[in-house]
Amino acid sequence: MAGSALRRLMAEYKQLTLNPPEGIIAGPINEENFFEWEALITGPEGTCFEGGVFPAKLIFPPDYPLSPPKMQFTCEMFHPNIYSDGRVCISILHAPGDDPMGYESSAERWSPVQSVEKILLSVVSMLAGCFEPIYYLNATEPNDESGANVDAAKMWRENREEFNKIAERLVRRTLGLPP
């Protein structure tokens, strides 16, 4: 199984290198291990994350693409769908099948037709969901009902101005600028 996973990851890496999505760079940490990747995601334009460069890592299971990878930001993040340790909580990264909690349809969850590119674009869309409503027609609103970061979800819902200030401080930190 790991052999087919490796071939798939190599093909996805080649595709990302030949045709990288705007604002995203991703690939294996080293070419000795295609199951651990690093990514840099640029904060979407017109959002409170605009201008930031957010590093993350992806860890792929040996049975990829049957099972989804795990994704975790390696910098501080403040978002309803990102745990305080940086782990990303979005539907596309949840195991295939029915959601035992009933929040997601099986069509929203992982399937082998997904790809690294789709994951990263979903994360950009998730970040774009935290914006003043004008720019992103396909942005995914943060899930503030069962947020991974309850404090961020509550603040996003009740005090958007303060949420935006925190996000903008994080952007400055990712760029090595004072808060």
PDB file of C-alpha atoms in Angstrom, residues 29-88:
ATOM      1  CA  ILE A  29      10.380  18.208   3.688  1.00  0.00           C
ATOM      2  CA  ASN A  30      13.053  16.092   2.017  1.00  0.00           C
ATOM      3  CA  GLU A  31      12.960  13.724  -0.901  1.00  0.00           C
ATOM      4  CA  GLU A  32      13.845  10.770   1.323  1.00  0.00           C
ATOM      5  CA  ASN A  33      10.381  10.901   2.918  1.00  0.00           C
ATOM      6  CA  PHE A  34       7.412  11.841   0.746  1.00  0.00           C
ATOM      7  CA  PHE A  35       5.019  11.242   3.668  1.00  0.00           C
ATOM      8  CA  GLU A  36       5.969  14.478   5.478  1.00  0.00           C
ATOM      9  CA  TRP A  37       5.388  17.761   3.677  1.00  0.00           C
ATOM     10  CA  GLU A  38       5.722  21.390   4.520  1.00  0.00           C
ATOM     11  CA  ALA A  39       3.608  24.148   3.068  1.00  0.00           C
ATOM     12  CA  LEU A  40       3.568  27.924   3.028  1.00  0.00           C
ATOM     13  CA  ILE A  41       0.169  29.529   2.664  1.00  0.00           C
ATOM     14  CA  THR A  42      -0.194  33.222   1.950  1.00  0.00           C
ATOM     15  CA  GLY A  43      -3.093  34.903   3.715  1.00  0.00           C
ATOM     16  CA  PRO A  44      -5.885  35.604   1.229  1.00  0.00           C
ATOM     17  CA  GLU A  45      -6.218  39.142  -0.104  1.00  0.00           C
ATOM     18  CA  GLY A  46      -8.999  41.201   1.442  1.00  0.00           C
ATOM     19  CA  THR A  47      -9.039  39.205   4.684  1.00  0.00           C
ATOM     20  CA  CYS A  48      -7.648  39.815   8.150  1.00  0.00           C
ATOM     21  CA  PHE A  49      -4.960  37.242   7.242  1.00  0.00           C
ATOM     22  CA  GLU A  50      -3.856  39.172   4.122  1.00  0.00           C
ATOM     23  CA  GLY A  51      -0.098  39.409   3.699  1.00  0.00           C
ATOM     24  CA  GLY A  52       0.766  36.718   6.229  1.00  0.00           C
ATOM     25  CA  VAL A  53       2.863  33.710   5.312  1.00  0.00           C
ATOM     26  CA  PHE A  54       1.716  30.748   7.359  1.00  0.00           C
ATOM     27  CA  PRO A  55       3.891  27.611   7.547  1.00  0.00           C
ATOM     28  CA  ALA A  56       2.227  24.240   8.008  1.00  0.00           C
ATOM     29  CA  LYS A  57       3.062  20.571   7.819  1.00  0.00           C
ATOM     30  CA  LEU A  58       1.136  17.662   6.363  1.00  0.00           C
ATOM     31  CA  ILE A  59       1.653  14.076   7.483  1.00  0.00           C
ATOM     32  CA  PHE A  60       0.348  11.416   5.102  1.00  0.00           C
ATOM     33  CA  PRO A  61      -0.702   7.935   6.251  1.00  0.00           C
ATOM     34  CA  PRO A  62       0.753   4.840   4.569  1.00  0.00           C
ATOM     35  CA  ASP A  63      -2.653   4.104   2.979  1.00  0.00           C
ATOM     36  CA  TYR A  64      -2.983   7.572   1.369  1.00  0.00           C
ATOM     37  CA  PRO A  65      -5.219   8.400  -0.526  1.00  0.00           C
ATOM     38  CA  LEU A  66      -7.659   6.018   1.156  1.00  0.00           C
ATOM     39  CA  SER A  67      -7.154   7.974   4.392  1.00  0.00           C
ATOM     40  CA  PRO A  68      -6.600  11.718   4.709  1.00  0.00           C
ATOM     41  CA  PRO A  69      -3.404  13.376   5.872  1.00  0.00           C
ATOM     42  CA  LYS A  70      -3.137  15.395   9.068  1.00  0.00           C
ATOM     43  CA  MET A  71      -2.413  19.088   8.713  1.00  0.00           C
ATOM     44  CA  GLN A  72      -1.007  21.406  11.350  1.00  0.00           C
ATOM     45  CA  PHE A  73       0.148  24.999  11.211  1.00  0.00           C
ATOM     46  CA  THR A  74       3.614  25.387  12.710  1.00  0.00           C
ATOM     47  CA  CYS A  75       3.071  29.027  13.615  1.00  0.00           C
ATOM     48  CA  GLU A  76       0.594  30.556  16.011  1.00  0.00           C
ATOM     49  CA  MET A  77      -2.904  30.745  14.497  1.00  0.00           C
ATOM     50  CA  PHE A  78      -6.224  32.092  15.779  1.00  0.00           C
ATOM     51  CA  HIS A  79      -9.171  30.726  13.838  1.00  0.00           C
ATOM     52  CA  PRO A  80     -12.374  28.862  14.783  1.00  0.00           C
ATOM     53  CA  ASN A  81     -11.314  25.791  12.789  1.00  0.00           C
ATOM     54  CA  ILE A  82      -7.705  25.581  13.967  1.00  0.00           C
ATOM     55  CA  TYR A  83      -6.897  24.047  17.358  1.00  0.00           C
ATOM     56  CA  SER A  84      -4.601  26.027  19.636  1.00  0.00           C
ATOM     57  CA  ASP A  85      -1.752  23.612  18.755  1.00  0.00           C
ATOM     58  CA  GLY A  86      -2.193  24.418  15.048  1.00  0.00           C
ATOM     59  CA  ARG A  87      -4.098  21.294  13.929  1.00  0.00           C
ATOM     60  CA  VAL A  88      -6.552  22.067  11.145  1.00  0.00           C
TER      61      VAL A  88
END
